[in-house]
Amino acid sequence: MTSGERWAVGHPGPSPGTIQQRFNRYALAVARGYCPYLLPSIRQHTCMATCYRLTAASCADLQEEAFWHCVFHAEQLRVQMAHTSAAEHPALCENVIFELPDSLTPAPGKRGLEWCHWLLKLNYTQTGIMAGEFWPQETERDRRSRPIPVPEHFFISLRPAIKDKDARFFSLSPRQLAEFHAGHPSHPTLLEAFGCPQNRKDQPPHRPDPYYRRLIGFAEDELARTIQTIEASQIGRTGS
């Protein structure tokens, strides 16, 4: 498979053992029992996946490389959202899968993906886009305590926000919660507010990128504020 190859999940049936086949199998398992939006998306050919072979030699470079790949697909999703009705948005989905370089073990890969996810959340919440992170051997249970199918790959899933269901993901950040409720594809991202030109988002730029560095600084400050909110809420519960 060529790095950057994009396909509609579940269509067509790829050769056994390929990344496409394994990811399709995982997505269908989730769709059939855990996510009411995923199966219609697969049937409508609007659940897309793209796999990239990352080349970074360090965790910091890996997270930046992964971030720009995700930005490219988030921007594609914004365009789709702007040209479809709100009723069609739940069927839209972009999954960005990553193969790590042989020189990096899964641990730094997971750390890089966690930071990439945080940056995407900060950059795209105000546009109405949600980002989810997944990694190999991740074990989770749904709200009915059923074990969720285990991913085989590192990937970020990008989808339009569902206003009446997704607010719970922002309970510890009043600022992000307000942005979530007001979110719209036409709203500027942080990168755009920093002056990042469109062509920087169309293709991963050469590192180091000044707009990415500025976003990192904002993300570090926002993470510190979120931690303070969590600690304050814990102190409040202890004292009550």
PDB file of C-alpha atoms in Angstrom:
ATOM      1  CA  MET A   1       0.000   0.000   0.000  1.00  0.00           C
ATOM      2  CA  THR A   2       1.264   3.467  -0.904  1.00  0.00           C
ATOM      3  CA  SER A   3       1.641   5.953   1.958  1.00  0.00           C
ATOM      4  CA  GLY A   4      -1.230   8.437   1.735  1.00  0.00           C
ATOM      5  CA  GLU A   5      -3.570   6.049  -0.068  1.00  0.00           C
ATOM      6  CA  ARG A   6      -7.214   6.827   0.759  1.00  0.00           C
ATOM      7  CA  TRP A   7     -10.132   4.417   0.609  1.00  0.00           C
ATOM      8  CA  ALA A   8     -13.795   4.125   1.551  1.00  0.00           C
ATOM      9  CA  VAL A   9     -13.945   1.851   4.593  1.00  0.00           C
ATOM     10  CA  GLY A  10     -15.483  -1.501   3.680  1.00  0.00           C
ATOM     11  CA  HIS A  11     -15.276  -0.893  -0.094  1.00  0.00           C
ATOM     12  CA  PRO A  12     -13.953  -2.731  -1.952  1.00  0.00           C
ATOM     13  CA  GLY A  13     -12.800  -5.887  -0.171  1.00  0.00           C
ATOM     14  CA  PRO A  14      -8.965  -5.650  -0.096  1.00  0.00           C
ATOM     15  CA  SER A  15      -6.562  -8.575   0.043  1.00  0.00           C
ATOM     16  CA  PRO A  16      -6.400 -10.446   3.390  1.00  0.00           C
ATOM     17  CA  GLY A  17      -3.767  -9.218   5.807  1.00  0.00           C
ATOM     18  CA  THR A  18      -3.448  -5.695   4.408  1.00  0.00           C
ATOM     19  CA  ILE A  19      -3.920  -2.602   6.549  1.00  0.00           C
ATOM     20  CA  GLN A  20      -7.094  -1.839   4.602  1.00  0.00           C
ATOM     21  CA  GLN A  21      -8.536  -5.274   5.332  1.00  0.00           C
ATOM     22  CA  ARG A  22      -7.628  -5.184   9.027  1.00  0.00           C
ATOM     23  CA  PHE A  23      -8.963  -1.658   9.522  1.00  0.00           C
ATOM     24  CA  ASN A  24     -12.166  -2.486   7.626  1.00  0.00           C
ATOM     25  CA  ARG A  25     -12.710  -5.497   9.882  1.00  0.00           C
ATOM     26  CA  TYR A  26     -12.187  -3.386  13.016  1.00  0.00           C
ATOM     27  CA  ALA A  27     -14.471  -0.569  11.793  1.00  0.00           C
ATOM     28  CA  LEU A  28     -17.259  -2.995  10.879  1.00  0.00           C
ATOM     29  CA  ALA A  29     -17.035  -4.622  14.321  1.00  0.00           C
ATOM     30  CA  VAL A  30     -17.453  -1.209  15.964  1.00  0.00           C
ATOM     31  CA  ALA A  31     -20.232  -0.246  13.546  1.00  0.00           C
ATOM     32  CA  ARG A  32     -22.320  -3.345  14.165  1.00  0.00           C
ATOM     33  CA  GLY A  33     -22.659  -3.025  17.890  1.00  0.00           C
ATOM     34  CA  TYR A  34     -21.266   0.189  19.294  1.00  0.00           C
ATOM     35  CA  CYS A  35     -21.703   3.250  17.060  1.00  0.00           C
ATOM     36  CA  PRO A  36     -25.098   3.996  15.474  1.00  0.00           C
ATOM     37  CA  TYR A  37     -23.560   6.460  13.006  1.00  0.00           C
ATOM     38  CA  LEU A  38     -20.730   4.329  11.648  1.00  0.00           C
ATOM     39  CA  LEU A  39     -22.639   1.656   9.721  1.00  0.00           C
ATOM     40  CA  PRO A  40     -24.713   4.205   7.720  1.00  0.00           C
ATOM     41  CA  SER A  41     -21.469   6.058   6.997  1.00  0.00           C
ATOM     42  CA  ILE A  42     -19.824   2.879   5.681  1.00  0.00           C
ATOM     43  CA  ARG A  43     -22.870   2.021   3.566  1.00  0.00           C
ATOM     44  CA  GLN A  44     -22.905   5.522   2.065  1.00  0.00           C
ATOM     45  CA  HIS A  45     -19.157   5.347   1.285  1.00  0.00           C
ATOM     46  CA  THR A  46     -18.545   8.467   3.404  1.00  0.00           C
ATOM     47  CA  CYS A  47     -16.402   6.756   6.047  1.00  0.00           C
ATOM     48  CA  MET A  48     -12.909   7.303   4.655  1.00  0.00           C
ATOM     49  CA  ALA A  49      -9.486   6.100   5.780  1.00  0.00           C
ATOM     50  CA  THR A  50      -5.949   7.063   4.808  1.00  0.00           C
ATOM     51  CA  CYS A  51      -2.740   5.425   6.025  1.00  0.00           C
ATOM     52  CA  TYR A  52       0.588   7.248   6.329  1.00  0.00           C
ATOM     53  CA  ARG A  53       4.015   5.774   7.007  1.00  0.00           C
ATOM     54  CA  LEU A  54       5.618   8.305   9.350  1.00  0.00           C
ATOM     55  CA  THR A  55       9.321   9.041   8.948  1.00  0.00           C
ATOM     56  CA  ALA A  56      10.086  11.092  12.082  1.00  0.00           C
ATOM     57  CA  ALA A  57      12.998   9.972  14.258  1.00  0.00           C
ATOM     58  CA  SER A  58      11.760  11.473  17.551  1.00  0.00           C
ATOM     59  CA  CYS A  59       8.497  11.715  19.441  1.00  0.00           C
ATOM     60  CA  ALA A  60       8.343  15.508  18.964  1.00  0.00           C
ATOM     61  CA  ASP A  61       8.868  15.254  15.220  1.00  0.00           C
ATOM     62  CA  LEU A  62       6.392  12.381  15.009  1.00  0.00           C
ATOM     63  CA  GLN A  63       3.621  14.390  16.647  1.00  0.00           C
ATOM     64  CA  GLU A  64       4.231  17.317  14.277  1.00  0.00           C
ATOM     65  CA  GLU A  65       4.291  15.067  11.207  1.00  0.00           C
ATOM     66  CA  ALA A  66       1.081  13.332  12.313  1.00  0.00           C
ATOM     67  CA  PHE A  67      -0.557  16.675  13.135  1.00  0.00           C
ATOM     68  CA  TRP A  68      -0.093  18.120   9.650  1.00  0.00           C
ATOM     69  CA  HIS A  69      -1.439  14.977   8.018  1.00  0.00           C
ATOM     70  CA  CYS A  70      -4.540  15.296  10.229  1.00  0.00           C
ATOM     71  CA  VAL A  71      -4.888  19.001   9.399  1.00  0.00           C
ATOM     72  CA  PHE A  72      -5.020  18.117   5.705  1.00  0.00           C
ATOM     73  CA  HIS A  73      -7.936  15.729   6.291  1.00  0.00           C
ATOM     74  CA  ALA A  74      -9.691  18.041   8.759  1.00  0.00           C
ATOM     75  CA  GLU A  75      -9.667  20.753   6.105  1.00  0.00           C
ATOM     76  CA  GLN A  76     -11.187  18.329   3.600  1.00  0.00           C
ATOM     77  CA  LEU A  77     -13.873  17.531   6.156  1.00  0.00           C
ATOM     78  CA  ARG A  78     -14.601  21.238   6.693  1.00  0.00           C
ATOM     79  CA  VAL A  79     -15.230  21.626   2.969  1.00  0.00           C
ATOM     80  CA  GLN A  80     -17.578  18.622   2.980  1.00  0.00           C
ATOM     81  CA  MET A  81     -19.464  20.010   5.971  1.00  0.00           C
ATOM     82  CA  ALA A  82     -19.856  23.388   4.290  1.00  0.00           C
ATOM     83  CA  HIS A  83     -21.413  21.753   1.219  1.00  0.00           C
ATOM     84  CA  THR A  84     -23.770  19.313   2.952  1.00  0.00           C
ATOM     85  CA  SER A  85     -26.756  19.755   5.232  1.00  0.00           C
ATOM     86  CA  ALA A  86     -26.483  19.313   8.998  1.00  0.00           C
ATOM     87  CA  ALA A  87     -28.612  16.169   8.673  1.00  0.00           C
ATOM     88  CA  GLU A  88     -25.894  14.606   6.494  1.00  0.00           C
ATOM     89  CA  HIS A  89     -22.990  15.469   8.804  1.00  0.00           C
ATOM     90  CA  PRO A  90     -23.164  12.375  11.087  1.00  0.00           C
ATOM     91  CA  ALA A  91     -22.300  10.166   8.091  1.00  0.00           C
ATOM     92  CA  LEU A  92     -19.032  12.021   7.375  1.00  0.00           C
ATOM     93  CA  CYS A  93     -15.831  10.584   8.833  1.00  0.00           C
ATOM     94  CA  GLU A  94     -12.092  10.768   8.085  1.00  0.00           C
ATOM     95  CA  ASN A  95      -9.776   8.215   9.730  1.00  0.00           C
ATOM     96  CA  VAL A  96      -6.054   9.001   9.582  1.00  0.00           C
ATOM     97  CA  ILE A  97      -3.994   5.860  10.255  1.00  0.00           C
ATOM     98  CA  PHE A  98      -0.293   5.928  11.105  1.00  0.00           C
ATOM     99  CA  GLU A  99       2.456   3.371  10.698  1.00  0.00           C
ATOM    100  CA  LEU A 100       5.373   4.213  12.990  1.00  0.00           C
ATOM    101  CA  PRO A 101       8.988   4.098  11.828  1.00  0.00           C
ATOM    102  CA  ASP A 102      10.862   0.980  12.911  1.00  0.00           C
ATOM    103  CA  SER A 103      13.128   3.164  15.074  1.00  0.00           C
ATOM    104  CA  LEU A 104      10.233   4.193  17.350  1.00  0.00           C
ATOM    105  CA  THR A 105       8.522   1.893  19.829  1.00  0.00           C
ATOM    106  CA  PRO A 106       4.760   2.082  20.494  1.00  0.00           C
ATOM    107  CA  ALA A 107       5.225   4.129  23.707  1.00  0.00           C
ATOM    108  CA  PRO A 108       6.502   7.334  22.036  1.00  0.00           C
ATOM    109  CA  GLY A 109       3.999   6.742  19.267  1.00  0.00           C
ATOM    110  CA  LYS A 110       1.169   6.842  21.789  1.00  0.00           C
ATOM    111  CA  ARG A 111       2.596   9.988  23.447  1.00  0.00           C
ATOM    112  CA  GLY A 112       2.922  11.687  20.079  1.00  0.00           C
ATOM    113  CA  LEU A 113      -0.623  10.773  19.122  1.00  0.00           C
ATOM    114  CA  GLU A 114      -2.015  12.047  22.445  1.00  0.00           C
ATOM    115  CA  TRP A 115      -0.405  15.455  21.899  1.00  0.00           C
ATOM    116  CA  CYS A 116      -1.499  15.509  18.252  1.00  0.00           C
ATOM    117  CA  HIS A 117      -5.067  14.826  19.430  1.00  0.00           C
ATOM    118  CA  TRP A 118      -4.907  17.692  21.946  1.00  0.00           C
ATOM    119  CA  LEU A 119      -3.697  20.125  19.270  1.00  0.00           C
ATOM    120  CA  LEU A 120      -6.453  19.063  16.884  1.00  0.00           C
ATOM    121  CA  LYS A 121      -9.060  19.454  19.615  1.00  0.00           C
ATOM    122  CA  LEU A 122      -7.887  23.003  20.322  1.00  0.00           C
ATOM    123  CA  ASN A 123      -7.615  23.931  16.646  1.00  0.00           C
ATOM    124  CA  TYR A 124     -10.885  22.492  15.348  1.00  0.00           C
ATOM    125  CA  THR A 125     -13.510  22.499  18.132  1.00  0.00           C
ATOM    126  CA  GLN A 126     -14.677  25.951  16.993  1.00  0.00           C
ATOM    127  CA  THR A 127     -15.229  24.583  13.475  1.00  0.00           C
ATOM    128  CA  GLY A 128     -17.558  21.822  14.680  1.00  0.00           C
ATOM    129  CA  ILE A 129     -15.033  19.005  14.149  1.00  0.00           C
ATOM    130  CA  MET A 130     -14.333  16.315  16.746  1.00  0.00           C
ATOM    131  CA  ALA A 131     -11.096  14.319  16.957  1.00  0.00           C
ATOM    132  CA  GLY A 132     -10.685  10.930  18.628  1.00  0.00           C
ATOM    133  CA  GLU A 133      -7.421   9.067  19.259  1.00  0.00           C
ATOM    134  CA  PHE A 134      -6.954   5.288  19.137  1.00  0.00           C
ATOM    135  CA  TRP A 135      -3.923   3.037  19.557  1.00  0.00           C
ATOM    136  CA  PRO A 136      -3.075  -0.680  19.271  1.00  0.00           C
ATOM    137  CA  GLN A 137      -4.237  -2.887  22.142  1.00  0.00           C
ATOM    138  CA  GLU A 138      -6.368  -0.072  23.596  1.00  0.00           C
ATOM    139  CA  THR A 139      -8.942  -1.659  25.892  1.00  0.00           C
ATOM    140  CA  GLU A 140     -12.096   0.337  26.585  1.00  0.00           C
ATOM    141  CA  ARG A 141     -15.670  -0.369  27.592  1.00  0.00           C
ATOM    142  CA  ASP A 142     -18.792   1.366  26.390  1.00  0.00           C
ATOM    143  CA  ARG A 143     -21.413   2.991  28.607  1.00  0.00           C
ATOM    144  CA  ARG A 144     -23.029  -0.433  29.082  1.00  0.00           C
ATOM    145  CA  SER A 145     -19.685  -1.865  30.256  1.00  0.00           C
ATOM    146  CA  ARG A 146     -19.249  -3.981  27.118  1.00  0.00           C
ATOM    147  CA  PRO A 147     -15.668  -4.358  25.824  1.00  0.00           C
ATOM    148  CA  ILE A 148     -15.153  -2.316  22.664  1.00  0.00           C
ATOM    149  CA  PRO A 149     -13.270  -3.971  19.762  1.00  0.00           C
ATOM    150  CA  VAL A 150      -9.515  -3.443  20.107  1.00  0.00           C
ATOM    151  CA  PRO A 151      -7.752  -1.343  17.418  1.00  0.00           C
ATOM    152  CA  GLU A 152      -4.746  -2.757  15.583  1.00  0.00           C
ATOM    153  CA  HIS A 153      -3.361   0.618  14.507  1.00  0.00           C
ATOM    154  CA  PHE A 154      -2.577   4.111  15.716  1.00  0.00           C
ATOM    155  CA  PHE A 155      -5.173   6.422  14.209  1.00  0.00           C
ATOM    156  CA  ILE A 156      -7.042   9.696  14.618  1.00  0.00           C
ATOM    157  CA  SER A 157     -10.729   9.785  13.713  1.00  0.00           C
ATOM    158  CA  LEU A 158     -12.194  13.107  12.562  1.00  0.00           C
ATOM    159  CA  ARG A 159     -15.942  13.698  12.326  1.00  0.00           C
ATOM    160  CA  PRO A 160     -18.535  16.469  12.605  1.00  0.00           C
ATOM    161  CA  ALA A 161     -19.669  17.210  16.148  1.00  0.00           C
ATOM    162  CA  ILE A 162     -23.071  15.984  17.306  1.00  0.00           C
ATOM    163  CA  LYS A 163     -24.287  18.868  19.429  1.00  0.00           C
ATOM    164  CA  ASP A 164     -26.668  16.971  21.701  1.00  0.00           C
ATOM    165  CA  LYS A 165     -24.184  14.180  22.480  1.00  0.00           C
ATOM    166  CA  ASP A 166     -20.610  15.488  22.430  1.00  0.00           C
ATOM    167  CA  ALA A 167     -20.743  18.315  24.997  1.00  0.00           C
ATOM    168  CA  ARG A 168     -19.706  15.839  27.716  1.00  0.00           C
ATOM    169  CA  PHE A 169     -16.194  15.736  26.242  1.00  0.00           C
ATOM    170  CA  PHE A 170     -15.670  19.387  27.246  1.00  0.00           C
ATOM    171  CA  SER A 171     -16.952  19.313  30.822  1.00  0.00           C
ATOM    172  CA  LEU A 172     -13.565  20.371  32.268  1.00  0.00           C
ATOM    173  CA  SER A 173     -12.937  23.286  29.904  1.00  0.00           C
ATOM    174  CA  PRO A 174     -15.561  26.073  29.931  1.00  0.00           C
ATOM    175  CA  ARG A 175     -13.780  27.880  27.084  1.00  0.00           C
ATOM    176  CA  GLN A 176     -13.782  24.827  24.821  1.00  0.00           C
ATOM    177  CA  LEU A 177     -17.371  24.028  25.788  1.00  0.00           C
ATOM    178  CA  ALA A 178     -18.459  27.492  24.649  1.00  0.00           C
ATOM    179  CA  GLU A 179     -16.538  27.026  21.385  1.00  0.00           C
ATOM    180  CA  PHE A 180     -18.153  23.614  20.910  1.00  0.00           C
ATOM    181  CA  HIS A 181     -21.687  25.008  21.228  1.00  0.00           C
ATOM    182  CA  ALA A 182     -20.892  27.853  18.809  1.00  0.00           C
ATOM    183  CA  GLY A 183     -18.909  25.637  16.426  1.00  0.00           C
ATOM    184  CA  HIS A 184     -19.357  26.041  12.667  1.00  0.00           C
ATOM    185  CA  PRO A 185     -17.155  25.060   9.671  1.00  0.00           C
ATOM    186  CA  SER A 186     -16.786  28.725   8.700  1.00  0.00           C
ATOM    187  CA  HIS A 187     -15.269  29.739  12.046  1.00  0.00           C
ATOM    188  CA  PRO A 188     -11.491  30.328  11.890  1.00  0.00           C
ATOM    189  CA  THR A 189      -9.135  27.812  13.458  1.00  0.00           C
ATOM    190  CA  LEU A 190      -6.318  28.850  15.776  1.00  0.00           C
ATOM    191  CA  LEU A 191      -3.849  28.323  12.934  1.00  0.00           C
ATOM    192  CA  GLU A 192      -5.861  30.733  10.779  1.00  0.00           C
ATOM    193  CA  ALA A 193      -6.019  33.237  13.642  1.00  0.00           C
ATOM    194  CA  PHE A 194      -2.218  32.992  13.845  1.00  0.00           C
ATOM    195  CA  GLY A 195      -2.009  33.875  10.138  1.00  0.00           C
ATOM    196  CA  CYS A 196      -1.239  30.407   8.772  1.00  0.00           C
ATOM    197  CA  PRO A 197      -1.738  30.511   4.967  1.00  0.00           C
ATOM    198  CA  GLN A 198      -3.988  27.955   3.292  1.00  0.00           C
ATOM    199  CA  ASN A 199      -1.158  26.293   1.362  1.00  0.00           C
ATOM    200  CA  ARG A 200       0.521  25.380   4.655  1.00  0.00           C
ATOM    201  CA  LYS A 201      -2.560  23.286   5.450  1.00  0.00           C
ATOM    202  CA  ASP A 202      -2.711  21.622   2.042  1.00  0.00           C
ATOM    203  CA  GLN A 203       0.611  19.858   2.483  1.00  0.00           C
ATOM    204  CA  PRO A 204       2.774  19.164   5.557  1.00  0.00           C
ATOM    205  CA  PRO A 205       5.362  21.984   5.649  1.00  0.00           C
ATOM    206  CA  HIS A 206       9.041  21.643   6.345  1.00  0.00           C
ATOM    207  CA  ARG A 207       9.868  21.603  10.045  1.00  0.00           C
ATOM    208  CA  PRO A 208      10.215  23.635  12.152  1.00  0.00           C
ATOM    209  CA  ASP A 209       7.004  25.489  11.305  1.00  0.00           C
ATOM    210  CA  PRO A 210       6.392  28.829  13.110  1.00  0.00           C
ATOM    211  CA  TYR A 211       2.611  28.422  13.147  1.00  0.00           C
ATOM    212  CA  TYR A 212       2.916  24.972  14.689  1.00  0.00           C
ATOM    213  CA  ARG A 213       5.341  26.318  17.323  1.00  0.00           C
ATOM    214  CA  ARG A 214       2.828  29.019  18.254  1.00  0.00           C
ATOM    215  CA  LEU A 215       0.034  26.444  18.494  1.00  0.00           C
ATOM    216  CA  ILE A 216       2.237  24.308  20.759  1.00  0.00           C
ATOM    217  CA  GLY A 217       2.706  27.266  23.116  1.00  0.00           C
ATOM    218  CA  PHE A 218      -1.040  27.896  23.246  1.00  0.00           C
ATOM    219  CA  ALA A 219      -1.702  24.184  23.836  1.00  0.00           C
ATOM    220  CA  GLU A 220       0.740  24.035  26.751  1.00  0.00           C
ATOM    221  CA  ASP A 221      -0.951  27.028  28.402  1.00  0.00           C
ATOM    222  CA  GLU A 222      -4.418  25.564  27.815  1.00  0.00           C
ATOM    223  CA  LEU A 223      -3.340  22.211  29.255  1.00  0.00           C
ATOM    224  CA  ALA A 224      -2.091  23.977  32.401  1.00  0.00           C
ATOM    225  CA  ARG A 225      -5.437  25.795  32.728  1.00  0.00           C
ATOM    226  CA  THR A 226      -7.349  22.529  32.277  1.00  0.00           C
ATOM    227  CA  ILE A 227      -5.253  20.811  34.956  1.00  0.00           C
ATOM    228  CA  GLN A 228      -5.947  23.721  37.319  1.00  0.00           C
ATOM    229  CA  THR A 229      -9.685  23.329  36.654  1.00  0.00           C
ATOM    230  CA  ILE A 230      -9.509  19.602  37.417  1.00  0.00           C
ATOM    231  CA  GLU A 231      -7.532  20.174  40.617  1.00  0.00           C
ATOM    232  CA  ALA A 232      -9.919  22.917  41.755  1.00  0.00           C
ATOM    233  CA  SER A 233     -12.947  20.686  41.161  1.00  0.00           C
ATOM    234  CA  GLN A 234     -11.317  17.871  43.139  1.00  0.00           C
ATOM    235  CA  ILE A 235     -10.551  20.219  46.026  1.00  0.00           C
ATOM    236  CA  GLY A 236     -14.146  21.452  45.920  1.00  0.00           C
ATOM    237  CA  ARG A 237     -15.522  17.919  46.146  1.00  0.00           C
ATOM    238  CA  THR A 238     -13.149  17.063  48.997  1.00  0.00           C
ATOM    239  CA  GLY A 239     -14.141  20.148  50.967  1.00  0.00           C
ATOM    240  CA  SER A 240     -17.885  19.748  50.453  1.00  0.00           C
TER     241      SER A 240
END
